[in-house]
Short mmCIF file of C-alpha atoms and ligand atoms in Angstrom, two decimals:
data_model
loop_
_atom_site.label_atom_id
_atom_site.label_comp_id
_atom_site.label_asym_id
_atom_site.label_seq_id
_atom_site.Cartn_x
_atom_site.Cartn_y
_atom_site.Cartn_z
CA MET A 16 18.32 29.32 -11.29
CA LYS A 17 21.56 31.03 -10.43
CA LEU A 18 24.65 28.87 -10.13
CA PRO A 19 26.49 28.61 -6.81
CA PRO A 20 29.78 30.56 -6.73
CA PHE A 21 32.90 28.84 -8.07
CA GLU A 22 36.34 29.71 -9.38
CA TYR A 23 37.05 29.10 -13.06
CA ALA A 24 40.24 28.09 -14.88
CA CYS A 25 40.86 27.33 -18.54
CA PRO A 26 44.18 25.49 -18.84
CA THR A 27 45.96 24.97 -22.14
CA THR A 28 47.77 21.72 -21.24
CA ILE A 29 46.62 18.43 -19.69
CA ASN A 30 49.30 18.69 -16.98
CA GLU A 31 48.01 22.11 -15.99
CA ALA A 32 44.45 20.75 -15.86
CA ILE A 33 45.50 17.88 -13.59
CA ALA A 34 47.46 20.19 -11.30
CA LEU A 35 44.41 22.45 -10.99
CA LEU A 36 42.10 19.51 -10.23
CA ALA A 37 44.52 18.21 -7.59
CA SER A 38 44.82 21.64 -5.95
CA HIS A 39 41.31 21.82 -4.45
CA ASP A 40 41.10 18.76 -2.12
CA GLY A 41 38.70 16.88 -4.40
CA GLU A 42 36.39 19.93 -4.72
CA ALA A 43 37.38 20.85 -8.30
CA LYS A 44 35.58 19.44 -11.35
CA PRO A 45 36.37 19.32 -15.06
CA LEU A 46 33.96 21.21 -17.32
CA ALA A 47 33.37 19.78 -20.82
CA GLY A 48 30.25 21.04 -22.64
CA GLY A 49 28.39 21.83 -19.41
CA GLN A 50 25.31 19.94 -20.65
CA SER A 51 25.01 17.92 -17.44
CA LEU A 52 27.26 19.83 -15.06
CA VAL A 53 25.58 23.22 -15.42
CA PRO A 54 22.09 21.82 -14.63
CA MET A 55 23.65 19.97 -11.67
CA LEU A 56 25.10 23.27 -10.43
CA ALA A 57 21.77 25.01 -10.90
CA PHE A 58 19.98 22.31 -8.88
CA ARG A 59 22.80 22.24 -6.27
CA VAL A 60 23.44 18.56 -6.99
CA ALA A 61 27.08 19.62 -7.38
CA SER A 62 28.84 22.65 -5.95
CA PRO A 63 32.52 22.43 -6.85
CA SER A 64 34.85 25.17 -5.65
CA LEU A 65 36.69 25.26 -9.03
CA LEU A 66 35.66 24.43 -12.60
CA VAL A 67 38.51 23.37 -14.86
CA ASP A 68 37.38 24.02 -18.42
CA LEU A 69 38.84 21.46 -20.86
CA ARG A 70 37.90 23.33 -24.05
CA LYS A 71 41.43 24.48 -24.92
CA LEU A 72 42.93 20.96 -24.78
CA ALA A 73 43.10 20.32 -28.53
CA GLU A 74 44.52 16.78 -28.09
CA LEU A 75 41.22 15.72 -26.47
CA LYS A 76 39.23 16.66 -29.59
CA GLU A 77 40.57 14.06 -32.02
CA ILE A 78 38.75 11.12 -33.61
CA LYS A 79 41.27 8.48 -34.72
CA ILE A 80 40.26 5.63 -36.99
CA ALA A 81 42.86 2.87 -37.39
CA ASP A 82 43.08 -0.89 -38.06
CA ASP A 83 42.91 -1.62 -34.33
CA GLY A 84 39.78 0.44 -33.73
CA VAL A 85 38.31 3.87 -33.13
CA THR A 86 39.68 6.27 -30.52
CA LEU A 87 37.49 9.15 -29.42
CA GLY A 88 39.12 12.03 -27.55
CA ALA A 89 37.17 12.94 -24.42
CA MET A 90 36.18 16.36 -25.85
CA VAL A 91 34.74 14.91 -29.07
CA ARG A 92 31.15 16.15 -29.28
CA TRP A 93 28.12 14.18 -30.43
CA ARG A 94 27.99 16.49 -33.47
CA ASP A 95 31.61 15.57 -34.39
CA ILE A 96 30.69 11.88 -34.40
CA LEU A 97 27.64 12.42 -36.60
CA ASP A 98 29.66 14.62 -38.97
CA GLU A 99 32.54 12.12 -39.36
CA ALA A 100 31.40 10.08 -42.38
CA ARG A 101 34.14 7.43 -41.90
CA LEU A 102 32.55 6.35 -38.61
CA ARG A 103 29.50 5.07 -40.47
CA THR A 104 31.61 2.12 -41.58
CA ALA A 105 34.34 2.20 -38.90
CA HIS A 106 31.75 1.98 -36.08
CA PRO A 107 28.12 1.99 -37.26
CA LEU A 108 26.78 0.92 -33.83
CA LEU A 109 28.36 4.01 -32.23
CA VAL A 110 26.75 6.26 -34.84
CA ALA A 111 23.35 4.54 -34.45
CA ALA A 112 23.51 5.17 -30.69
CA VAL A 113 24.63 8.79 -30.92
CA GLU A 114 21.72 9.56 -33.25
CA HIS A 115 19.53 9.04 -30.17
CA VAL A 116 21.52 11.31 -27.82
CA ALA A 117 19.59 14.36 -26.72
CA HIS A 118 18.55 17.25 -28.97
CA TYR A 119 20.29 19.32 -31.63
CA GLN A 120 21.69 22.06 -29.37
CA ILE A 121 22.90 19.59 -26.74
CA ARG A 122 24.60 17.46 -29.38
CA ASN A 123 26.56 20.57 -30.46
CA ARG A 124 28.15 20.89 -27.02
CA GLY A 125 27.88 17.57 -25.16
CA THR A 126 30.95 15.36 -25.23
CA VAL A 127 31.86 11.71 -25.11
CA GLY A 128 34.11 12.15 -22.05
CA GLY A 129 31.48 14.18 -20.20
CA SER A 130 28.89 11.48 -20.78
CA ILE A 131 31.21 8.68 -19.66
CA ALA A 132 32.24 10.64 -16.53
CA HIS A 133 28.65 11.62 -15.75
CA ALA A 134 27.57 7.93 -15.90
CA ASP A 135 23.85 8.38 -16.34
CA PRO A 136 22.41 4.81 -16.35
CA ALA A 137 20.18 5.70 -19.32
CA ALA A 138 22.89 7.38 -21.45
CA GLU A 139 23.82 5.79 -24.76
CA MET A 140 27.63 6.25 -24.73
CA PRO A 141 28.27 4.36 -21.47
CA GLY A 142 26.10 1.56 -22.91
CA ILE A 143 28.18 1.46 -26.10
CA ALA A 144 31.40 1.46 -24.03
CA VAL A 145 30.27 -1.53 -21.97
CA THR A 146 28.77 -3.46 -24.89
CA CYS A 147 31.84 -2.97 -27.10
CA GLU A 148 34.39 -3.61 -24.30
CA ALA A 149 35.87 -0.12 -24.62
CA LYS A 150 38.97 0.95 -22.74
CA ILE A 151 38.80 4.30 -20.97
CA ALA A 152 42.12 6.13 -20.77
CA VAL A 153 42.48 8.52 -17.83
CA VAL A 154 45.28 10.63 -16.41
CA GLY A 155 45.71 12.13 -12.96
CA LYS A 156 48.38 13.29 -10.56
CA SER A 157 49.61 9.72 -10.00
CA GLY A 158 49.94 9.06 -13.74
CA ALA A 159 47.97 7.52 -16.58
CA ARG A 160 45.87 4.35 -16.44
CA VAL A 161 43.41 2.51 -18.64
CA ILE A 162 40.14 1.22 -17.18
CA ASP A 163 37.94 -1.43 -18.79
CA ALA A 164 34.45 -0.04 -19.34
CA ALA A 165 33.10 -3.11 -17.51
CA ASN A 166 34.79 -1.86 -14.31
CA PHE A 167 34.30 1.87 -14.85
CA PHE A 168 30.60 2.39 -14.08
CA GLN A 169 29.80 1.81 -10.41
CA GLY A 170 26.26 3.16 -10.02
CA PRO A 171 24.15 6.17 -10.98
CA LEU A 172 26.60 9.07 -11.53
CA MET A 173 29.37 6.98 -9.91
CA THR A 174 32.53 5.82 -11.62
CA ALA A 175 36.04 4.53 -10.97
CA LEU A 176 37.48 8.04 -11.67
CA LYS A 177 39.47 9.71 -8.89
CA PRO A 178 38.77 13.43 -8.23
CA ASP A 179 42.06 14.56 -9.83
CA GLU A 180 41.69 12.37 -12.93
CA ILE A 181 40.41 13.36 -16.33
CA ILE A 182 39.31 11.04 -19.09
CA THR A 183 41.49 11.53 -22.15
CA GLU A 184 40.27 8.88 -24.60
CA ILE A 185 37.70 6.17 -25.17
CA ARG A 186 39.08 3.30 -27.26
CA LEU A 187 36.66 1.05 -29.12
CA PRO A 188 38.00 -2.22 -30.59
CA ALA A 189 38.08 -2.69 -34.37
CA TRP A 190 34.78 -3.29 -36.16
CA PRO A 191 34.86 -6.02 -38.90
CA ALA A 192 33.16 -4.96 -42.13
CA LYS A 193 30.53 -7.74 -42.16
CA ARG A 194 29.52 -7.51 -38.50
CA ARG A 195 25.76 -7.42 -37.88
CA PHE A 196 24.38 -4.92 -35.39
CA GLY A 197 21.24 -3.31 -34.04
CA PHE A 198 20.35 -0.40 -31.78
CA GLN A 199 16.82 0.15 -30.52
CA GLU A 200 15.66 2.70 -28.00
CA PHE A 201 12.33 3.68 -26.52
CA ALA A 202 12.03 7.20 -25.09
CA ARG A 203 8.98 9.37 -24.50
CA ARG A 204 10.17 11.78 -27.19
CA ARG A 205 13.11 11.34 -29.53
CA GLY A 206 16.13 12.88 -27.81
CA ASP A 207 14.89 12.24 -24.28
CA PHE A 208 16.83 9.80 -22.13
CA ALA A 209 15.91 6.19 -22.88
CA LEU A 210 13.28 4.39 -20.85
CA ALA A 211 15.17 1.38 -22.14
CA ALA A 212 17.51 0.68 -25.05
CA ALA A 213 19.26 -2.40 -26.40
CA MET A 214 22.47 -2.40 -28.43
CA LEU A 215 24.04 -5.49 -29.88
CA PHE A 216 26.32 -7.01 -32.47
CA TYR A 217 27.45 -10.44 -33.61
CA ASP A 218 29.69 -11.94 -36.28
CA GLU A 219 28.66 -14.87 -38.45
CA ASP A 220 30.25 -18.24 -39.26
CA ALA A 221 28.45 -20.28 -41.90
CA GLY A 222 25.14 -18.62 -41.00
CA SER A 223 25.52 -18.96 -37.21
CA ALA A 224 26.09 -16.09 -34.80
CA ARG A 225 29.29 -15.91 -32.80
CA ASN A 226 30.93 -13.31 -30.61
CA ALA A 227 27.52 -11.88 -29.65
CA HIS A 228 27.66 -8.77 -27.47
CA VAL A 229 24.38 -7.50 -26.07
CA GLY A 230 24.04 -4.43 -23.86
CA ALA A 231 21.18 -2.53 -22.24
CA ILE A 232 20.62 0.88 -20.69
CA GLY A 233 17.81 2.37 -18.64
CA ILE A 234 17.11 -0.87 -16.77
CA ALA A 235 19.61 -0.81 -13.89
CA ASP A 236 21.84 1.57 -11.94
CA ARG A 237 24.49 1.31 -14.68
CA PRO A 238 24.78 0.02 -18.27
CA LEU A 239 24.72 -3.78 -18.41
CA ARG A 240 25.91 -6.56 -20.72
CA LEU A 241 23.33 -9.34 -20.92
CA PRO A 242 25.34 -12.61 -21.04
CA ALA A 243 22.21 -14.80 -20.91
CA VAL A 244 21.06 -13.24 -24.20
CA GLU A 245 24.51 -13.63 -25.75
CA GLN A 246 24.39 -17.33 -24.84
CA VAL A 247 21.06 -17.73 -26.66
CA LEU A 248 22.57 -16.18 -29.81
CA ASN A 249 26.03 -17.74 -30.01
CA GLY A 250 26.17 -20.83 -32.24
CA ASN A 251 22.67 -20.31 -33.62
CA THR A 252 21.09 -18.94 -36.77
CA ILE A 253 19.25 -15.75 -35.84
CA ASP A 254 15.71 -16.76 -36.78
CA GLU A 255 12.27 -16.08 -35.27
CA ALA A 256 12.62 -18.85 -32.66
CA VAL A 257 16.04 -17.65 -31.45
CA ILE A 258 14.86 -14.04 -31.40
CA ALA A 259 11.87 -15.04 -29.23
CA LYS A 260 14.22 -16.85 -26.81
CA ALA A 261 16.54 -13.83 -26.74
CA GLU A 262 13.62 -11.52 -25.95
CA ALA A 263 12.57 -13.73 -23.03
CA ALA A 264 16.16 -14.03 -21.78
CA ALA A 265 16.59 -10.23 -21.88
CA SER A 266 13.48 -9.61 -19.77
CA ALA A 267 14.44 -12.37 -17.35
CA SER A 268 17.99 -10.94 -16.95
CA VAL A 269 16.95 -7.58 -15.51
CA ASP A 270 15.14 -6.37 -12.41
CA PRO A 271 14.55 -2.64 -12.86
CA ASP A 272 13.19 -0.48 -10.04
CA ASP A 273 10.04 1.63 -10.33
CA ASP A 274 10.69 5.33 -10.78
CA ILE A 275 8.79 8.47 -11.75
CA HIS A 276 9.17 7.67 -15.47
CA ALA A 277 8.07 4.01 -15.58
CA GLY A 278 7.34 0.94 -13.47
CA GLY A 279 9.97 -1.77 -13.17
CA ALA A 280 7.67 -4.37 -14.75
CA TYR A 281 7.16 -2.10 -17.77
CA ARG A 282 10.91 -1.62 -18.27
CA LYS A 283 11.49 -5.37 -17.86
CA ALA A 284 9.06 -6.08 -20.71
CA LEU A 285 10.39 -3.16 -22.74
CA ILE A 286 14.00 -4.33 -22.78
CA GLY A 287 12.84 -7.67 -24.20
CA VAL A 288 11.06 -5.83 -27.02
CA MET A 289 14.12 -3.65 -27.66
CA VAL A 290 16.34 -6.75 -27.95
CA GLU A 291 13.80 -8.37 -30.27
CA ARG A 292 13.71 -5.31 -32.56
CA ALA A 293 17.49 -4.86 -32.50
CA LEU A 294 17.97 -8.51 -33.49
CA LYS A 295 15.42 -8.25 -36.29
CA SER A 296 17.20 -5.21 -37.72
CA ALA A 297 20.62 -6.91 -37.33
CA ALA A 298 19.44 -10.04 -39.10
CA ALA A 299 17.61 -8.20 -41.92
C1 FAD B 8 17.71 18.15 -22.03
C2 FAD B 8 18.86 17.18 -22.08
C3 FAD B 8 18.65 15.93 -22.67
C4 FAD B 8 19.69 15.02 -22.72
N1 FAD B 8 19.46 13.79 -23.30
C5 FAD B 8 20.44 12.89 -23.34
C6 FAD B 8 20.26 11.60 -23.93
O1 FAD B 8 19.19 11.26 -24.45
N2 FAD B 8 21.30 10.75 -23.90
C7 FAD B 8 22.50 11.06 -23.34
O2 FAD B 8 23.41 10.23 -23.34
N3 FAD B 8 22.72 12.27 -22.82
C8 FAD B 8 21.74 13.18 -22.81
N4 FAD B 8 21.98 14.42 -22.24
C9 FAD B 8 23.32 14.69 -21.66
C10 FAD B 8 24.31 15.10 -22.75
O3 FAD B 8 24.51 14.01 -23.62
C11 FAD B 8 25.71 15.51 -22.27
O4 FAD B 8 26.54 15.54 -23.37
C12 FAD B 8 26.42 14.60 -21.35
O5 FAD B 8 25.70 14.44 -20.17
C13 FAD B 8 27.79 15.15 -20.93
O6 FAD B 8 27.76 16.55 -20.91
P1 FAD B 8 29.05 17.39 -21.24
O7 FAD B 8 29.90 16.67 -22.20
O8 FAD B 8 28.60 18.76 -21.57
O9 FAD B 8 29.82 17.32 -19.83
P2 FAD B 8 29.69 18.32 -18.60
O10 FAD B 8 28.25 18.62 -18.34
O11 FAD B 8 30.60 19.46 -18.77
O12 FAD B 8 30.27 17.37 -17.47
C14 FAD B 8 29.53 16.25 -17.01
C15 FAD B 8 30.32 15.57 -15.88
O13 FAD B 8 31.48 14.96 -16.42
C16 FAD B 8 32.67 15.51 -15.83
N5 FAD B 8 33.62 15.56 -16.94
C17 FAD B 8 33.46 16.16 -18.14
N6 FAD B 8 34.50 15.88 -18.95
C18 FAD B 8 35.34 15.10 -18.24
C19 FAD B 8 36.58 14.48 -18.54
N7 FAD B 8 37.17 14.56 -19.76
N8 FAD B 8 37.17 13.74 -17.56
C20 FAD B 8 36.59 13.60 -16.36
N9 FAD B 8 35.40 14.15 -16.03
C21 FAD B 8 34.79 14.89 -16.96
C22 FAD B 8 32.25 16.85 -15.27
O14 FAD B 8 33.08 17.24 -14.19
C23 FAD B 8 30.83 16.54 -14.81
O15 FAD B 8 30.84 15.85 -13.59
C24 FAD B 8 20.97 15.35 -22.19
C25 FAD B 8 21.19 16.61 -21.62
C26 FAD B 8 20.15 17.51 -21.56
C27 FAD B 8 20.41 18.86 -20.95
#
C-alpha cells in the first residue's frame, strides 16, 4: 500500500531533532528503522505530518559496557546486539531475548529505541526492560529525564513519552557473573511475535535463590513482572517442587484476553509452561 503523504527531515544533532518534533503540534514522529512505523503508515494506523529520521545521530548508536551495567543507545539495532560478543557475558538474558526478535532482515534495521517506543505487548525488549528494572533516558523540549521501565509502558502502543521526546538510551543494571537466567518463548514460527514468553533471573546464596526477577510478555496489554512467582523462588532451592509451584503461580497471576491468535485460557496455561522451562534452563 502507498504511504500517506508526510514531510521528511534528517537532522544531524539531537537538539535539531527535538526542535523538529516540537514544531508540528504533536503530529511529527521519530523514524528509527521503520520496521513498525512504515507498516503503521501503510495501514493508516499512524499518519504523522513529519518524519524525523534519527539515522544520522551517531551518539544514539553506541553500546556501552561498564561496571555499573550496559547502556544501549536508542538506535542500536538487534543485529548490533547479536554481533557484540561482550554482551554474551555482560548481559546474556538480553542476548537470549534478542535472538527471538523477528527475522533476519528486520533485525538488520529494527532498533532498541524503536521497540521500546512502539510498546508492543508481545515484544521482547520491553519485557527485558521491565524484568531487569531498566532506566529509559529521554530528551525533549523541556529537557532530559529518566523513566523507570516499570512506569514507561502504559498499554498497547502507549507509553509515558511526550510527542516531542525521543528516547536516547536504555540502561540495564550490572549483571553479576554467576547469575542464573532463562528465556523461553512460544511463537507460531521462530521470529514471529510471542504468543507468550517468560524471562527471568536470580542470584544464589548457599544454594537458595534470591533477588528473583520474573517477567512475561504476550499475556497482557503491556510487559509484566510476576511478583507472585518471584515470591515462590526467593529463599528456596530451585528444584522440581518449587518449579511446579512457580508454574502454577505464573498462570494464576495473569488474565489474558482472547484474540485472533490465541484464547486467553491457552495463553494463561502457556505462560506457566514458559516459566517452568525458563526455570529448568536457569537451574541446569
Ligand atoms: C514481520 C515483522 C516481525 C516482527 N517480529 C518482532 C518480534 O518477534 N519481536 C519484536 O520485538 N519485534 C518484532 N518486530 C518489530 C521490530 O522488532 C522493530 O524493530 C521494532 O518494532 C521497532 O522498529 P524500528 O526500530 O524500526 O522503529 P520504527 O518503526 O522506526 O519506529 C517505531 C515507533 O517508535 C518511534 N520511535 C522510534 N525511535 C524512537 C526514539 N528513539 N524515541 C522515540 N520514539 C521512537 C517511532 O516514531 C514509531 O512510533 C517485527 C516487525 C516485523 C515487520
